[in-house]
Amino acid sequence: MRVVVFGATRGIGLEVVKELVAQGHAVRAFARDPSALAGLPVEVAHGDVLRPETVRAAVAGMEAVVSALGQGTSNAPTTHMSEGTAAILAAMKEHGVERGVFVTSLGACDDPDEPFLFRFFGRRMFGNIFADHRRLEANVRASGTAYTLVRPGALTNAPGKGTYRVCRDRRARGANTIARADVAHFIVRELVAREHVGEAVALGY
């Protein structure tokens, strides 16, 4: 499969690139700074997700899109992820690419069993980021694409286990942590398996 990855130079996105390469897929990695991709057998598309013309060029000729855009830990008001995702969705429509997997967060989830401490502290510390994730998800749901939304738990850099829980439209119970490598494992598997098209899933151990 020919896949373009946004947010490809760090975190989940970089792990997705590595997993795709390991499984023999053709990868185009979208990056403002391609130095993090040195040594990887991928095509690099240089650009900025807020410059639609570079996004359109990156999506052209692809069969699927993975978006793992990040915002860091600043809770300043932001529209970076939702605007970037809107540009990606427009490019997918223009080039007839229907399949996309989009990473958001547990903060975009309306879960009646949400732990009190997460609700009390997490939403106060990262409320603006979560709000942008919700806008991102709304854009994706309205897009008409064959999408899957992925909401990982607290991320670690531990080695992947290859086993984790996948929960539809609510958080995974328990520790609510997951390695970035296992998020990438799920994303690449889901691209092909298409078990959760049109759904939002939470991942955790």
Short mmCIF file of C-alpha atoms in Angstrom, two decimals:
data_model
loop_
_atom_site.label_atom_id
_atom_site.label_comp_id
_atom_site.label_asym_id
_atom_site.label_seq_id
_atom_site.Cartn_x
_atom_site.Cartn_y
_atom_site.Cartn_z
CA MET A 1 0.00 0.00 0.00
CA ARG A 2 1.18 3.53 -0.75
CA VAL A 3 0.78 5.59 2.43
CA VAL A 4 1.55 9.21 3.25
CA VAL A 5 2.23 9.96 6.92
CA PHE A 6 1.72 13.40 8.44
CA GLY A 7 3.52 14.12 11.70
CA ALA A 8 6.14 11.66 10.48
CA THR A 9 9.27 12.95 12.20
CA ARG A 10 8.54 12.17 15.84
CA GLY A 11 6.35 10.31 18.30
CA ILE A 12 3.61 8.10 16.95
CA GLY A 13 4.12 9.31 13.39
CA LEU A 14 7.76 8.24 13.30
CA GLU A 15 6.82 4.86 14.77
CA VAL A 16 4.16 4.48 12.06
CA VAL A 17 6.76 5.20 9.38
CA LYS A 18 9.05 2.52 10.82
CA GLU A 19 6.21 -0.01 11.09
CA LEU A 20 5.05 0.64 7.53
CA VAL A 21 8.59 0.20 6.23
CA ALA A 22 9.03 -3.02 8.24
CA GLN A 23 5.87 -4.43 6.67
CA GLY A 24 6.92 -3.56 3.13
CA HIS A 25 4.61 -0.64 2.39
CA ALA A 26 5.65 2.31 0.23
CA VAL A 27 5.90 5.37 2.48
CA ARG A 28 5.85 9.08 1.78
CA ALA A 29 6.75 11.00 4.94
CA PHE A 30 5.54 14.60 5.19
CA ALA A 31 7.96 16.78 7.12
CA ARG A 32 9.06 20.34 7.70
CA ASP A 33 12.46 19.05 8.85
CA PRO A 34 13.32 15.73 7.19
CA SER A 35 16.54 15.17 9.20
CA ALA A 36 14.71 12.82 11.62
CA LEU A 37 14.02 10.50 8.66
CA ALA A 38 17.65 10.11 7.65
CA GLY A 39 18.49 6.51 6.84
CA LEU A 40 14.89 5.37 6.42
CA PRO A 41 13.90 4.07 2.97
CA VAL A 42 11.05 6.52 2.47
CA GLU A 43 10.11 9.29 0.09
CA VAL A 44 10.16 12.63 1.88
CA ALA A 45 7.58 15.29 1.06
CA HIS A 46 8.82 18.62 2.39
CA GLY A 47 6.09 20.99 3.51
CA ASP A 48 3.92 22.53 6.21
CA VAL A 49 0.50 21.12 7.04
CA LEU A 50 -0.87 24.67 7.19
CA ARG A 51 0.20 25.26 3.58
CA PRO A 52 -2.51 23.42 1.60
CA GLU A 53 -0.52 23.33 -1.63
CA THR A 54 2.21 21.23 0.01
CA VAL A 55 -0.39 18.93 1.54
CA ARG A 56 -2.08 18.41 -1.83
CA ALA A 57 1.24 17.48 -3.42
CA ALA A 58 1.98 14.99 -0.64
CA VAL A 59 -1.37 13.20 -0.92
CA ALA A 60 -1.29 12.89 -4.72
CA GLY A 61 -0.84 9.29 -5.86
CA MET A 62 -1.30 7.76 -2.42
CA GLU A 63 -3.74 5.00 -1.42
CA ALA A 64 -4.07 5.94 2.25
CA VAL A 65 -3.27 8.67 4.76
CA VAL A 66 -2.09 8.49 8.36
CA SER A 67 -2.25 11.71 10.37
CA ALA A 68 -0.39 11.85 13.66
CA LEU A 69 -0.18 15.61 14.00
CA GLY A 70 0.99 16.82 17.39
CA GLN A 71 0.79 20.03 19.38
CA GLY A 72 3.22 19.37 22.21
CA THR A 73 2.21 20.06 25.80
CA SER A 74 1.37 23.76 25.67
CA ASN A 75 -2.26 24.43 26.57
CA ALA A 76 -2.39 27.70 24.66
CA PRO A 77 -5.46 28.08 22.42
CA THR A 78 -4.75 26.32 19.15
CA THR A 79 -6.34 25.29 15.87
CA HIS A 80 -3.17 23.71 14.46
CA MET A 81 -4.39 20.12 14.41
CA SER A 82 -7.93 20.82 13.22
CA GLU A 83 -6.75 23.20 10.47
CA GLY A 84 -4.04 20.79 9.38
CA THR A 85 -6.53 17.94 9.30
CA ALA A 86 -8.94 20.05 7.23
CA ALA A 87 -6.17 20.58 4.68
CA ILE A 88 -5.44 16.83 4.62
CA LEU A 89 -9.12 15.97 4.14
CA ALA A 90 -9.45 18.48 1.29
CA ALA A 91 -6.41 16.96 -0.41
CA MET A 92 -7.83 13.45 0.04
CA LYS A 93 -11.08 14.53 -1.62
CA GLU A 94 -9.24 16.23 -4.48
CA HIS A 95 -7.11 13.17 -5.21
CA GLY A 96 -9.73 10.51 -4.53
CA VAL A 97 -8.00 9.00 -1.49
CA GLU A 98 -10.69 7.48 0.72
CA ARG A 99 -8.77 5.69 3.50
CA GLY A 100 -7.41 7.62 6.46
CA VAL A 101 -6.39 6.94 10.05
CA PHE A 102 -6.27 10.00 12.33
CA VAL A 103 -4.72 10.15 15.79
CA THR A 104 -6.45 12.29 18.42
CA SER A 105 -6.53 11.69 22.19
CA LEU A 106 -8.64 10.38 25.05
CA GLY A 107 -9.54 13.99 25.76
CA ALA A 108 -11.78 13.95 22.69
CA CYS A 109 -13.81 11.12 24.17
CA ASP A 110 -17.20 11.57 25.87
CA ASP A 111 -16.95 8.69 28.32
CA PRO A 112 -19.40 8.52 31.25
CA ASP A 113 -16.84 6.46 33.16
CA GLU A 114 -14.02 8.94 32.69
CA PRO A 115 -11.81 8.91 35.82
CA PHE A 116 -12.40 11.90 38.07
CA LEU A 117 -8.70 12.84 38.24
CA PHE A 118 -8.42 12.89 34.45
CA ARG A 119 -11.53 15.03 34.17
CA PHE A 120 -10.48 17.39 36.95
CA PHE A 121 -6.79 17.79 36.15
CA GLY A 122 -6.37 16.62 32.55
CA ARG A 123 -9.06 18.82 31.08
CA ARG A 124 -7.79 21.83 33.01
CA MET A 125 -4.18 21.25 31.97
CA PHE A 126 -4.87 20.35 28.33
CA GLY A 127 -8.37 21.67 27.69
CA ASN A 128 -7.43 23.76 24.66
CA ILE A 129 -5.60 20.84 23.06
CA PHE A 130 -8.57 18.55 23.70
CA ALA A 131 -10.91 21.16 22.20
CA ASP A 132 -8.86 21.17 19.02
CA HIS A 133 -8.92 17.37 18.96
CA ARG A 134 -12.71 17.56 19.09
CA ARG A 135 -12.75 19.96 16.15
CA LEU A 136 -10.37 17.61 14.34
CA GLU A 137 -12.71 14.68 14.94
CA ALA A 138 -15.74 16.67 13.78
CA ASN A 139 -13.93 17.51 10.53
CA VAL A 140 -13.06 13.86 9.96
CA ARG A 141 -16.58 12.58 10.72
CA ALA A 142 -18.09 15.05 8.25
CA SER A 143 -15.59 14.27 5.50
CA GLY A 144 -17.16 11.22 3.88
CA THR A 145 -13.82 9.37 4.03
CA ALA A 146 -13.29 5.79 5.19
CA TYR A 147 -11.77 7.01 8.44
CA THR A 148 -10.65 5.52 11.73
CA LEU A 149 -10.06 7.81 14.71
CA VAL A 150 -7.44 6.57 17.19
CA ARG A 151 -7.42 7.79 20.81
CA PRO A 152 -4.38 6.38 22.61
CA GLY A 153 -3.92 6.47 26.36
CA ALA A 154 -0.91 8.00 28.10
CA LEU A 155 2.01 7.42 25.75
CA THR A 156 5.34 5.83 26.61
CA ASN A 157 8.54 5.12 24.71
CA ALA A 158 8.67 1.53 25.95
CA PRO A 159 9.13 -1.29 23.42
CA GLY A 160 5.89 -2.45 21.86
CA LYS A 161 4.19 -5.53 23.29
CA GLY A 162 2.09 -6.34 20.24
CA THR A 163 -0.96 -6.83 22.48
CA TYR A 164 -3.29 -4.12 23.78
CA ARG A 165 -6.97 -3.40 24.23
CA VAL A 166 -9.09 -1.71 21.59
CA CYS A 167 -12.29 -0.09 22.88
CA ARG A 168 -14.94 1.49 20.69
CA ASP A 169 -15.93 5.05 21.64
CA ARG A 170 -14.72 4.84 25.24
CA ARG A 171 -11.41 4.62 27.03
CA ALA A 172 -9.56 1.38 27.68
CA ARG A 173 -9.93 0.42 31.32
CA GLY A 174 -6.93 -0.13 33.55
CA ALA A 175 -3.63 1.70 33.44
CA ASN A 176 -4.60 3.70 30.34
CA THR A 177 -1.02 3.69 29.10
CA ILE A 178 0.33 2.41 25.81
CA ALA A 179 3.67 2.47 23.99
CA ARG A 180 3.89 4.59 20.87
CA ALA A 181 5.18 1.52 19.05
CA ASP A 182 1.94 -0.34 19.84
CA VAL A 183 -0.19 2.58 18.64
CA ALA A 184 1.75 2.40 15.39
CA HIS A 185 1.24 -1.36 15.25
CA PHE A 186 -2.53 -0.88 15.53
CA ILE A 187 -2.61 1.91 12.93
CA VAL A 188 -0.76 -0.10 10.29
CA ARG A 189 -2.84 -3.20 10.99
CA GLU A 190 -6.06 -1.19 10.80
CA LEU A 191 -5.11 0.44 7.51
CA VAL A 192 -5.23 -2.99 5.90
CA ALA A 193 -7.79 -4.84 8.04
CA ARG A 194 -10.40 -2.02 8.02
CA GLU A 195 -12.07 -3.42 11.14
CA HIS A 196 -12.94 0.01 12.55
CA VAL A 197 -13.90 2.11 9.55
CA GLY A 198 -16.18 4.96 10.62
CA GLU A 199 -15.34 4.45 14.29
CA ALA A 200 -13.31 6.01 17.08
CA VAL A 201 -11.28 3.61 19.18
CA ALA A 202 -9.31 4.00 22.40
CA LEU A 203 -6.11 2.04 22.92
CA GLY A 204 -4.53 0.94 26.18
CA TYR A 205 -3.16 -2.03 28.09
#
